[in-house]
Coordinates of N, CA, C and O and ligand atoms in Angstrom, one line a residue:
M1 N -7.9 -16.4 9.3 CA -6.6 -16.4 8.2 C -5.8 -14.8 8.1 O -6.5 -13.8 7.9
N2 N -4.6 -14.9 8.7 CA -3.8 -13.6 8.3 C -3.5 -13.2 6.9 O -3.1 -14.5 6.2
V3 N -3.6 -11.9 6.5 CA -3.2 -12.0 5.0 C -1.9 -10.9 5.1 O -1.9 -9.9 5.5
G4 N -0.8 -11.5 4.5 CA 0.2 -10.8 4.1 C 0.4 -10.2 2.7 O -0.2 -10.8 1.9
L5 N 1.3 -9.2 2.9 CA 1.9 -8.7 1.2 C 3.3 -8.9 1.5 O 3.6 -8.3 2.5
I6 N 3.8 -9.2 0.2 CA 5.1 -9.1 0.4 C 5.8 -8.3 -1.0 O 5.3 -8.8 -2.2
W7 N 6.7 -7.9 -0.8 CA 7.1 -6.9 -2.4 C 8.3 -6.6 -2.0 O 8.8 -6.1 -0.8
A8 N 9.3 -6.2 -3.1 CA 10.8 -5.5 -2.9 C 10.5 -4.5 -3.9 O 9.7 -4.1 -4.8
Q9 N 10.7 -2.8 -3.5 CA 11.1 -1.9 -4.0 C 12.3 -0.9 -3.9 O 13.1 -0.9 -3.3
T10 N 12.2 0.0 -4.8 CA 13.2 0.9 -4.9 C 12.5 1.7 -3.5 O 11.6 1.9 -3.1
L11 N 13.8 2.8 -2.9 CA 13.6 3.5 -1.9 C 12.5 4.7 -2.2 O 11.6 5.4 -1.8
D12 N 11.9 4.9 -3.8 CA 11.4 5.4 -4.1 C 9.9 5.2 -4.4 O 9.3 5.5 -5.0
G13 N 10.0 3.8 -4.4 CA 8.4 2.9 -4.5 C 8.5 2.0 -5.7 O 7.6 1.3 -6.2
V14 N 9.5 2.1 -6.3 CA 9.2 1.2 -7.9 C 9.3 -0.3 -7.7 O 10.1 -0.6 -6.7
I15 N 8.6 -0.6 -7.9 CA 8.5 -2.3 -7.9 C 8.5 -3.2 -9.2 O 8.9 -4.2 -9.4
G16 N 8.1 -2.4 -10.2 CA 8.5 -3.0 -11.4 C 8.6 -2.3 -12.4 O 8.1 -0.6 -12.6
A17 N 8.7 -2.8 -14.1 CA 9.0 -1.8 -15.1 C 9.0 -3.1 -16.2 O 9.5 -4.2 -16.2
D18 N 8.1 -2.6 -17.3 CA 7.9 -3.2 -18.1 C 7.7 -4.9 -17.7 O 8.0 -6.0 -18.5
N19 N 6.7 -5.2 -16.9 CA 6.6 -6.4 -16.5 C 7.6 -7.0 -15.8 O 7.2 -8.4 -16.3
A20 N 8.5 -6.5 -15.3 CA 9.6 -7.7 -14.8 C 9.9 -6.5 -13.5 O 9.4 -5.5 -13.3
I21 N 10.7 -7.3 -12.5 CA 11.6 -6.4 -11.8 C 12.6 -6.0 -12.4 O 13.7 -7.1 -12.5
P22 N 13.2 -4.8 -11.9 CA 14.1 -3.9 -12.6 C 15.6 -4.5 -11.8 O 16.0 -3.2 -12.1
W23 N 15.4 -5.6 -11.3 CA 17.2 -5.9 -10.5 C 17.2 -7.0 -10.2 O 16.1 -8.2 -10.1
R24 N 18.1 -7.8 -9.7 CA 18.2 -9.1 -9.4 C 19.0 -9.2 -7.8 O 19.9 -8.7 -7.9
V25 N 18.2 -9.3 -7.2 CA 18.7 -9.7 -5.9 C 18.5 -11.0 -5.3 O 17.1 -11.5 -5.0
P26 N 19.5 -11.6 -5.4 CA 18.8 -13.4 -5.2 C 18.6 -13.4 -3.7 O 17.8 -14.4 -3.4
E27 N 19.5 -12.8 -3.0 CA 19.0 -13.1 -1.5 C 17.2 -12.4 -1.1 O 16.8 -13.0 -0.1
D28 N 16.7 -11.5 -1.7 CA 15.5 -11.4 -1.6 C 14.7 -12.2 -2.1 O 13.4 -12.6 -1.9
M29 N 14.9 -13.0 -3.2 CA 14.3 -14.0 -4.3 C 14.2 -15.1 -3.0 O 13.2 -15.9 -2.5
A30 N 15.4 -15.5 -2.2 CA 15.6 -16.5 -1.0 C 14.6 -16.1 -0.4 O 13.9 -17.0 0.4
H31 N 14.4 -14.9 0.2 CA 13.5 -14.3 1.5 C 11.8 -14.3 1.0 O 11.4 -15.4 1.4
F32 N 11.8 -14.4 -0.4 CA 10.5 -14.2 -0.8 C 10.3 -15.8 -0.7 O 9.0 -16.1 -0.4
K33 N 11.2 -16.5 -1.4 CA 10.6 -18.2 -1.5 C 10.6 -18.8 -0.1 O 9.5 -19.3 0.3
A34 N 11.2 -18.5 0.6 CA 10.9 -19.0 2.2 C 10.1 -18.3 3.1 O 9.4 -19.0 3.6
T35 N 9.9 -17.2 2.6 CA 8.3 -16.7 3.4 C 7.0 -17.0 2.8 O 6.2 -17.7 3.9
T36 N 7.3 -17.5 1.4 CA 5.8 -17.6 1.1 C 5.4 -19.2 1.3 O 4.8 -19.6 0.6
L37 N 6.9 -19.8 1.2 CA 6.3 -21.6 1.1 C 5.7 -22.1 1.9 O 5.6 -21.8 3.3
G38 N 4.9 -23.0 1.6 CA 3.6 -23.5 2.5 C 2.7 -22.9 2.6 O 1.7 -23.7 2.9
H39 N 2.5 -21.7 1.7 CA 1.0 -20.8 2.0 C 0.2 -20.5 0.9 O 1.4 -20.6 -0.6
P40 N -0.8 -20.6 0.7 CA -1.4 -20.1 -0.6 C -0.6 -18.6 -1.1 O -0.2 -17.8 -0.3
V41 N -0.4 -18.7 -2.2 CA -0.3 -17.4 -2.8 C -1.0 -16.6 -3.6 O -1.6 -17.2 -4.2
V42 N -1.5 -15.3 -3.4 CA -2.4 -14.8 -4.3 C -1.8 -13.4 -5.5 O -0.7 -12.7 -5.0
M43 N -2.4 -13.6 -6.4 CA -1.4 -12.8 -7.6 C -2.1 -12.4 -8.5 O -3.2 -13.0 -9.1
G44 N -1.9 -11.1 -9.0 CA -2.6 -10.6 -10.6 C -2.3 -11.5 -11.7 O -0.8 -12.4 -11.9
R45 N -3.1 -11.4 -12.7 CA -3.0 -12.3 -13.7 C -1.5 -12.1 -14.8 O -0.8 -12.5 -14.9
R46 N -1.4 -10.3 -14.6 CA 0.1 -9.6 -15.1 C 1.4 -10.6 -14.2 O 2.5 -10.6 -14.9
T47 N 1.1 -10.3 -12.9 CA 2.2 -10.9 -12.0 C 2.4 -12.6 -12.8 O 3.6 -13.1 -12.6
W48 N 1.3 -13.3 -12.7 CA 1.5 -14.8 -13.3 C 2.3 -14.5 -14.4 O 3.2 -15.8 -14.6
D49 N 2.1 -13.8 -15.6 CA 2.7 -13.7 -16.9 C 4.5 -13.4 -16.7 O 4.5 -13.9 -17.4
S50 N 4.3 -12.9 -15.6 CA 5.8 -12.1 -15.6 C 6.5 -13.3 -15.2 O 7.8 -13.3 -15.0
L51 N 6.2 -14.3 -14.5 CA 6.8 -15.5 -13.9 C 7.3 -16.1 -15.2 O 6.8 -16.5 -15.8
P52 N 8.8 -16.9 -15.1 CA 9.3 -17.7 -15.9 C 8.6 -18.9 -16.2 O 8.1 -19.6 -15.0
P53 N 8.1 -18.9 -17.5 CA 7.4 -20.5 -17.4 C 7.9 -21.5 -16.6 O 6.9 -22.1 -16.2
R54 N 9.1 -21.7 -16.5 CA 9.2 -23.0 -15.5 C 9.4 -22.6 -14.1 O 9.5 -23.5 -13.7
F55 N 8.8 -21.8 -13.7 CA 8.6 -21.3 -12.4 C 7.3 -21.3 -12.6 O 6.8 -21.0 -11.1
R56 N 6.4 -21.1 -12.8 CA 5.0 -21.7 -12.7 C 4.4 -23.0 -13.0 O 4.5 -23.9 -14.0
P57 N 3.7 -23.4 -12.0 CA 2.9 -22.5 -10.9 C 4.3 -22.3 -9.4 O 4.9 -23.4 -10.0
L58 N 4.2 -21.7 -8.8 CA 5.5 -21.4 -7.9 C 5.2 -22.7 -7.0 O 4.0 -22.8 -6.5
S59 N 6.2 -23.4 -7.2 CA 6.2 -24.9 -6.4 C 5.9 -24.6 -4.9 O 6.5 -24.1 -4.5
G60 N 5.2 -25.7 -4.7 CA 5.2 -25.8 -3.1 C 4.3 -24.9 -2.2 O 3.8 -24.8 -1.1
R61 N 3.0 -24.5 -2.9 CA 2.2 -23.3 -2.8 C 0.8 -23.1 -3.5 O 1.0 -23.6 -4.7
R62 N -0.5 -23.2 -2.9 CA -1.4 -22.7 -3.9 C -1.1 -22.0 -4.9 O -0.9 -20.4 -3.8
N63 N -1.3 -21.6 -5.9 CA -1.7 -20.4 -7.0 C -3.2 -20.0 -7.1 O -3.6 -20.6 -7.9
I64 N -3.0 -18.8 -6.8 CA -4.3 -18.3 -7.0 C -4.2 -16.6 -7.7 O -3.6 -15.7 -6.9
V65 N -4.5 -16.8 -8.8 CA -4.8 -15.8 -9.6 C -6.1 -15.0 -9.7 O -7.2 -15.5 -10.3
V66 N -5.8 -13.5 -9.8 CA -6.9 -12.7 -10.0 C -7.0 -12.0 -11.6 O -6.1 -11.6 -11.9
T67 N -8.1 -12.5 -11.9 CA -8.7 -11.8 -13.5 C -10.0 -11.3 -13.4 O -10.8 -12.5 -12.6
R68 N -9.8 -10.5 -14.1 CA -11.7 -10.3 -14.6 C -12.0 -10.9 -15.6 O -13.8 -10.9 -16.1
D69 N -11.2 -11.7 -16.4 CA -11.7 -12.6 -17.6 C -12.0 -14.1 -16.9 O -11.0 -15.1 -16.5
P70 N -13.2 -14.2 -17.4 CA -13.9 -15.1 -16.5 C -13.5 -16.8 -17.3 O -13.5 -17.9 -16.8
R71 N -12.7 -16.5 -18.4 CA -12.2 -17.7 -19.1 C -11.0 -18.0 -19.1 O -10.2 -19.2 -19.3
W72 N -10.3 -17.3 -18.5 CA -8.6 -17.5 -18.2 C -8.4 -18.8 -17.2 O -9.3 -19.1 -16.3
V73 N -7.7 -19.5 -18.0 CA -7.3 -21.0 -17.1 C -5.9 -21.1 -17.1 O -5.0 -20.4 -18.6
A74 N -4.9 -21.7 -16.4 CA -3.5 -21.8 -16.5 C -3.0 -23.3 -15.6 O -3.9 -23.2 -14.7
E75 N -2.7 -23.8 -16.3 CA -2.4 -25.5 -15.2 C -2.0 -25.1 -14.3 O -0.9 -24.5 -13.8
G76 N -1.9 -25.9 -13.2 CA -1.3 -25.2 -11.9 C -1.7 -24.1 -10.9 O -1.2 -23.8 -9.9
A77 N -3.0 -23.5 -11.7 CA -3.4 -22.2 -11.0 C -4.7 -22.4 -10.8 O -5.6 -22.8 -11.6
E78 N -5.4 -21.3 -9.9 CA -6.6 -21.3 -9.6 C -7.3 -19.8 -10.2 O -6.7 -18.9 -9.6
R79 N -8.5 -19.5 -10.7 CA -8.6 -18.4 -11.0 C -9.7 -17.6 -9.8 O -10.5 -18.3 -9.4
A80 N -9.3 -16.4 -9.6 CA -10.3 -15.7 -8.5 C -10.8 -14.4 -9.6 O -10.2 -13.6 -10.7
G81 N -11.8 -14.1 -9.0 CA -12.9 -12.4 -10.2 C -12.5 -11.6 -9.2 O -12.5 -10.2 -9.9
S82 N -11.8 -11.6 -8.0 CA -11.7 -10.6 -7.4 C -10.8 -10.7 -6.2 O -10.2 -12.4 -5.8
I83 N -10.2 -9.8 -5.4 CA -9.0 -10.3 -4.2 C -9.9 -10.7 -3.4 O -9.2 -12.0 -2.6
A84 N -11.1 -10.5 -3.1 CA -12.0 -10.6 -2.2 C -12.3 -12.5 -2.1 O -12.1 -13.5 -1.2
E85 N -12.6 -12.6 -3.3 CA -12.9 -14.4 -4.2 C -11.5 -14.9 -3.6 O -11.6 -16.3 -3.2
A86 N -10.5 -14.4 -4.0 CA -8.9 -15.2 -3.8 C -8.9 -15.2 -2.7 O -8.3 -16.6 -2.2
L87 N -9.2 -14.5 -1.3 CA -8.8 -14.6 0.1 C -9.9 -15.8 0.6 O -9.6 -16.7 1.7
E88 N -11.2 -15.8 -0.1 CA -11.7 -16.8 0.6 C -11.3 -18.0 0.1 O -11.3 -19.3 0.7
L89 N -10.7 -18.3 -1.0 CA -10.1 -19.6 -1.8 C -9.2 -20.1 -1.1 O -9.1 -20.8 -0.6
A90 N -8.2 -18.6 -0.5 CA -6.8 -19.4 0.2 C -7.5 -19.6 1.3 O -6.8 -20.6 2.0
A91 N -8.6 -19.3 2.1 CA -8.9 -19.5 3.5 C -9.4 -21.4 3.7 O -9.4 -21.8 4.6
E92 N -10.0 -21.5 2.3 CA -10.6 -23.1 2.4 C -9.7 -23.8 2.4 O -8.8 -23.9 1.9
P93 N -10.1 -25.2 3.1 CA -8.9 -26.0 3.2 C -9.0 -27.1 2.1 O -10.1 -27.4 1.8
L94 N -8.0 -27.5 1.7 CA -8.0 -28.3 0.7 C -6.7 -29.4 1.6 O -8.0 -30.5 1.2
K95 N -6.3 -29.3 2.6 CA -5.9 -30.1 3.6 C -6.8 -30.2 4.3 O -7.8 -30.0 4.4
S96 N -6.0 -31.2 5.5 CA -7.1 -31.3 6.7 C -7.0 -30.1 7.5 O -8.1 -29.8 8.1
T97 N -5.9 -29.5 7.6 CA -6.3 -28.3 8.3 C -6.8 -26.8 7.8 O -5.9 -26.8 6.4
A98 N -7.5 -26.1 8.0 CA -7.3 -24.3 7.2 C -5.8 -24.0 7.1 O -5.3 -23.9 8.4
P99 N -5.7 -23.0 6.5 CA -4.6 -22.1 6.4 C -4.2 -21.5 7.3 O -5.3 -20.3 7.4
T100 N -3.1 -20.7 8.1 CA -3.1 -19.9 8.8 C -3.0 -18.5 8.0 O -3.2 -17.3 8.8
A101 N -2.2 -18.7 7.1 CA -1.7 -17.2 6.4 C -1.7 -17.2 4.8 O -1.8 -18.0 4.3
A102 N -2.3 -16.1 4.2 CA -1.9 -16.0 2.7 C -1.0 -14.8 2.4 O -1.0 -13.8 3.4
W103 N -0.5 -15.2 1.5 CA 0.7 -14.1 0.8 C 0.2 -13.5 -0.4 O 0.0 -14.2 -1.0
V104 N -0.1 -12.5 -0.7 CA -0.3 -11.4 -1.7 C 1.0 -11.3 -2.1 O 1.8 -10.2 -1.9
I105 N 1.5 -11.7 -3.5 CA 2.6 -11.5 -4.1 C 2.8 -10.3 -5.5 O 3.6 -11.0 -6.0
G106 N 1.7 -9.7 -5.6 CA 1.8 -8.8 -6.5 C 0.7 -8.9 -7.7 O -0.1 -10.0 -8.0
G107 N 0.8 -7.9 -8.5 CA 1.8 -6.3 -8.6 C 1.1 -5.5 -8.4 O 0.3 -5.5 -6.9
G108 N 1.2 -4.4 -8.5 CA 1.0 -2.9 -7.7 C -0.6 -3.1 -7.8 O -0.9 -2.1 -7.0
E109 N -1.4 -3.3 -8.9 CA -3.1 -3.0 -8.6 C -3.9 -3.8 -7.6 O -4.5 -3.6 -7.1
I110 N -3.1 -5.4 -7.7 CA -3.4 -6.3 -6.5 C -2.9 -5.6 -5.4 O -3.5 -6.0 -4.2
Y111 N -1.8 -5.1 -4.8 CA -0.9 -4.7 -3.9 C -2.4 -3.8 -3.6 O -3.2 -3.6 -2.0
R112 N -2.7 -2.5 -4.0 CA -3.1 -1.5 -3.8 C -4.8 -1.9 -3.4 O -5.5 -1.4 -2.5
A113 N -5.3 -3.0 -4.2 CA -6.8 -3.4 -3.5 C -6.7 -5.0 -2.5 O -7.7 -4.6 -1.7
A114 N -5.4 -5.0 -2.1 CA -5.2 -6.2 -1.0 C -5.1 -5.7 0.1 O -5.3 -6.1 1.3
L115 N -4.2 -4.4 0.4 CA -3.7 -3.8 1.4 C -4.8 -3.4 2.6 O -4.8 -3.8 3.7
E116 N -6.1 -3.8 2.1 CA -7.3 -3.3 3.2 C -7.5 -4.8 4.3 O -8.2 -4.7 5.3
Y117 N -7.0 -5.6 3.3 CA -7.0 -7.3 4.1 C -6.1 -7.6 5.0 O -5.7 -8.4 5.6
A118 N -5.2 -6.7 4.6 CA -3.5 -7.4 5.3 C -3.4 -6.8 6.8 O -3.6 -5.8 7.0
T119 N -2.7 -7.6 7.6 CA -2.0 -7.5 8.5 C -0.6 -7.5 8.8 O -0.3 -6.8 9.6
T120 N 0.0 -7.6 7.9 CA 1.8 -8.0 7.8 C 2.0 -7.4 6.6 O 1.2 -7.9 5.5
L121 N 3.3 -6.9 6.3 CA 3.6 -6.5 5.0 C 5.0 -6.8 5.4 O 5.8 -6.3 5.9
S122 N 5.8 -7.5 4.3 CA 7.2 -7.8 4.3 C 7.6 -6.9 2.9 O 7.2 -7.2 1.8
V123 N 8.6 -5.8 3.6 CA 8.8 -4.9 1.9 C 10.6 -5.2 2.6 O 11.3 -4.6 3.3
T124 N 11.0 -5.0 1.0 CA 12.4 -5.3 0.9 C 12.5 -4.2 0.0 O 12.0 -3.8 -0.9
E125 N 13.5 -3.1 0.7 CA 14.2 -1.8 0.1 C 15.3 -2.7 -0.6 O 16.3 -2.4 -0.1
I126 N 15.4 -1.9 -1.8 CA 16.8 -2.1 -2.7 C 17.4 -0.4 -2.7 O 16.5 0.4 -3.1
D127 N 18.6 -0.4 -2.4 CA 19.1 1.0 -2.6 C 19.4 1.3 -3.9 O 20.9 1.0 -4.1
S128 N 18.7 1.4 -4.9 CA 19.3 1.7 -6.2 C 18.1 2.3 -7.0 O 17.0 1.9 -7.0
P129 N 18.7 3.4 -7.8 CA 17.5 4.3 -8.2 C 17.0 3.8 -9.7 O 17.3 4.6 -10.6
V130 N 16.5 2.8 -9.9 CA 15.8 2.7 -11.0 C 14.8 3.0 -11.4 O 13.7 3.2 -10.2
S131 N 14.2 3.3 -12.7 CA 13.2 3.8 -13.1 C 12.2 2.9 -13.3 O 12.8 1.7 -13.7
G132 N 10.8 3.0 -13.0 CA 10.1 2.1 -13.4 C 8.5 2.6 -13.8 O 8.4 3.8 -13.5
D133 N 7.6 1.6 -14.2 CA 6.1 2.0 -14.0 C 4.9 1.4 -13.1 O 3.9 1.9 -13.6
V134 N 5.3 0.4 -12.1 CA 4.5 0.1 -11.3 C 5.2 0.6 -10.0 O 6.5 0.2 -9.6
Y135 N 4.0 0.9 -9.1 CA 4.5 1.4 -7.6 C 4.0 0.7 -6.6 O 3.3 -0.3 -6.7
A136 N 5.0 0.7 -5.4 CA 4.2 0.4 -4.3 C 3.2 0.9 -3.9 O 3.2 1.8 -4.1
P137 N 2.0 0.1 -3.0 CA 1.2 0.8 -2.5 C 1.7 1.9 -1.5 O 2.8 2.0 -0.6
V138 N 0.9 3.1 -1.2 CA 1.1 4.0 0.2 C 0.5 3.6 1.1 O -0.3 3.1 1.2
L139 N 1.4 3.8 2.2 CA 1.3 3.2 3.9 C 0.8 4.3 4.6 O 1.4 5.6 4.4
G140 N -0.6 4.0 5.0 CA -1.3 5.0 6.3 C -0.8 4.9 7.4 O 0.8 3.8 7.4
P141 N -0.8 6.0 8.5 CA 0.1 5.9 9.5 C -0.3 4.9 10.2 O 0.6 4.7 11.8
T142 N -1.4 4.1 10.5 CA -1.7 3.0 11.2 C -0.5 1.9 11.2 O -0.1 0.7 12.0
W143 N 0.4 1.8 9.7 CA 1.2 0.6 9.6 C 2.8 1.0 10.4 O 3.0 2.3 10.6
K144 N 3.4 0.2 11.4 CA 4.8 0.5 12.1 C 5.2 -0.6 11.4 O 5.2 -2.0 11.4
V145 N 6.7 -0.3 11.5 CA 7.8 -1.1 11.3 C 7.9 -2.1 12.6 O 8.0 -1.5 14.0
A146 N 7.7 -3.2 12.4 CA 7.6 -4.0 13.7 C 9.3 -5.1 13.5 O 9.2 -5.7 14.5
E147 N 9.9 -4.9 12.5 CA 11.5 -5.5 12.1 C 12.1 -5.0 11.2 O 11.6 -4.6 10.2
D148 N 13.2 -4.7 11.3 CA 14.1 -4.3 10.6 C 15.4 -5.1 10.3 O 16.4 -4.8 11.5
K149 N 15.6 -5.8 9.6 CA 17.1 -6.5 9.7 C 18.3 -5.7 9.4 O 19.4 -6.0 9.2
G150 N 18.0 -4.6 8.8 CA 19.0 -3.5 8.5 C 19.9 -3.6 7.3 O 19.3 -4.6 6.7
W151 N 20.6 -2.9 6.9 CA 20.9 -2.4 5.3 C 22.0 -4.1 5.1 O 23.0 -4.2 6.4
Q152 N 21.8 -4.9 4.1 CA 22.8 -5.7 4.2 C 23.1 -5.7 2.5 O 22.4 -4.9 1.9
S153 N 24.5 -6.5 2.3 CA 25.0 -6.5 0.6 C 24.4 -7.5 0.1 O 24.9 -8.4 0.7
S154 N 24.3 -7.3 -0.9 CA 23.9 -8.5 -2.0 C 25.1 -8.8 -2.9 O 25.8 -8.0 -2.6
T155 N 25.0 -10.1 -2.9 CA 26.0 -10.7 -4.1 C 25.6 -9.9 -5.3 O 27.0 -9.6 -6.2
S156 N 25.0 -9.6 -5.3 CA 24.4 -8.7 -7.0 C 25.6 -7.2 -6.8 O 25.2 -6.6 -8.2
G157 N 25.9 -6.7 -5.7 CA 26.4 -5.8 -5.4 C 25.4 -4.4 -4.9 O 25.9 -3.0 -4.5
L158 N 24.1 -4.7 -4.7 CA 23.2 -3.8 -4.2 C 23.1 -3.8 -2.8 O 23.0 -5.1 -2.1
R159 N 22.9 -2.7 -2.3 CA 22.4 -2.8 -0.8 C 20.9 -3.1 -0.5 O 20.1 -2.6 -1.4
Y160 N 20.2 -3.8 0.4 CA 18.7 -4.0 0.7 C 18.5 -3.9 1.8 O 19.4 -4.9 2.8
R161 N 17.4 -3.5 2.6 CA 16.9 -4.2 3.6 C 15.7 -4.4 3.9 O 14.5 -4.3 2.7
I162 N 15.4 -5.8 4.7 CA 14.2 -6.5 4.9 C 13.4 -5.8 6.1 O 13.8 -6.1 6.9
R163 N 12.0 -5.1 5.8 CA 11.4 -4.6 7.2 C 10.2 -5.5 7.0 O 9.4 -5.8 6.1
R164 N 9.4 -5.8 8.0 CA 8.0 -6.6 8.4 C 7.4 -4.9 9.0 O 7.7 -4.3 10.2
Y165 N 6.3 -4.7 8.4 CA 5.0 -4.3 9.0 C 4.0 -4.7 9.6 O 3.6 -6.0 9.0
T166 N 3.5 -4.1 10.8 CA 2.1 -4.8 11.4 C 1.3 -3.8 11.6 O 1.7 -2.6 11.4
R167 N 0.1 -3.7 11.9 CA -1.0 -2.6 12.4 C -2.2 -3.8 13.0 O -2.2 -5.1 13.1
Ligands
LIG201 C1 9.3 -13.2 -8.6 C2 10.7 -14.3 -10.2 C3 11.1 -13.6 -10.9 C4 11.9 -13.8 -12.2 C5 12.8 -14.9 -12.0 C6 12.8 -16.0 -10.9 C7 9.8 -9.9 -2.8 C8 10.2 -10.6 -4.4 C9 8.7 -10.9 -5.0 C10 8.5 -11.5 -6.3 C11 11.0 -11.4 -5.7 C12 10.5 -12.7 -7.8 C13 11.5 -15.8 -10.1 C14 12.0 -16.2 -7.6 C15 11.0 -17.0 -6.6 C16 10.9 -18.8 -6.8 C17 10.3 -18.7 -8.2 C18 11.6 -18.2 -9.3 C19 10.3 -19.2 -5.8 C20 7.9 -10.7 -4.0 N1 10.2 -9.4 -1.6 N2 11.0 -10.4 -3.7 N3 10.1 -12.1 -6.3 N4 11.5 -16.8 -8.9 N5 6.7 -10.7 -4.5 N6 8.2 -10.1 -2.9 O1 11.5 -13.0 -7.9 O2 10.0 -14.7 -9.0 O3 10.0 -18.6 -4.7 O4 10.3 -20.5 -6.1

């Protein structure tokens, strides 16, 4: 099973502020949904909390939440005690065929722990210098840009570009 990480960041690497994404780029949300739909998604408990309740669990996807709290439960989510356990859960077939890919969707602590398992990254760069308190992981030199859709203009007025990395 391939493991991908998907995030959106400013050019400075900011991905979050006060447990939220500090910009609104609808085209990136659509890209996020199209990329992850039909695949298991792995997220940290804080990211689960950050989703507006009406969007939890993320529809059309197995939602696996990583937390050290053994008593944590939420409707529509499966709990895992570590990234490794989450990826084992994600790889086990619920339907007739095993999943080909899982997507790790955040946040900062989870991206740093999951990077060693990943072979694909989808990184949206937002050209807006907003400040924040959570950062994207630092990428080592083995990661190469495999696709770059170039700068695009959002209806929000912000410029963004979507890059896929592989190694
Ligand atoms: C997270 C939401 C947050 C706030 C309001 C609505 C990239 C993104 C993420 C995570 C963008 C989000 C949502 C959007 C997705 C909808 C449900 C509602 C869906 C990420 N590149 N971009 N993100 N939702 N990990 N990586 O906006 O979600 O998918 O069904």
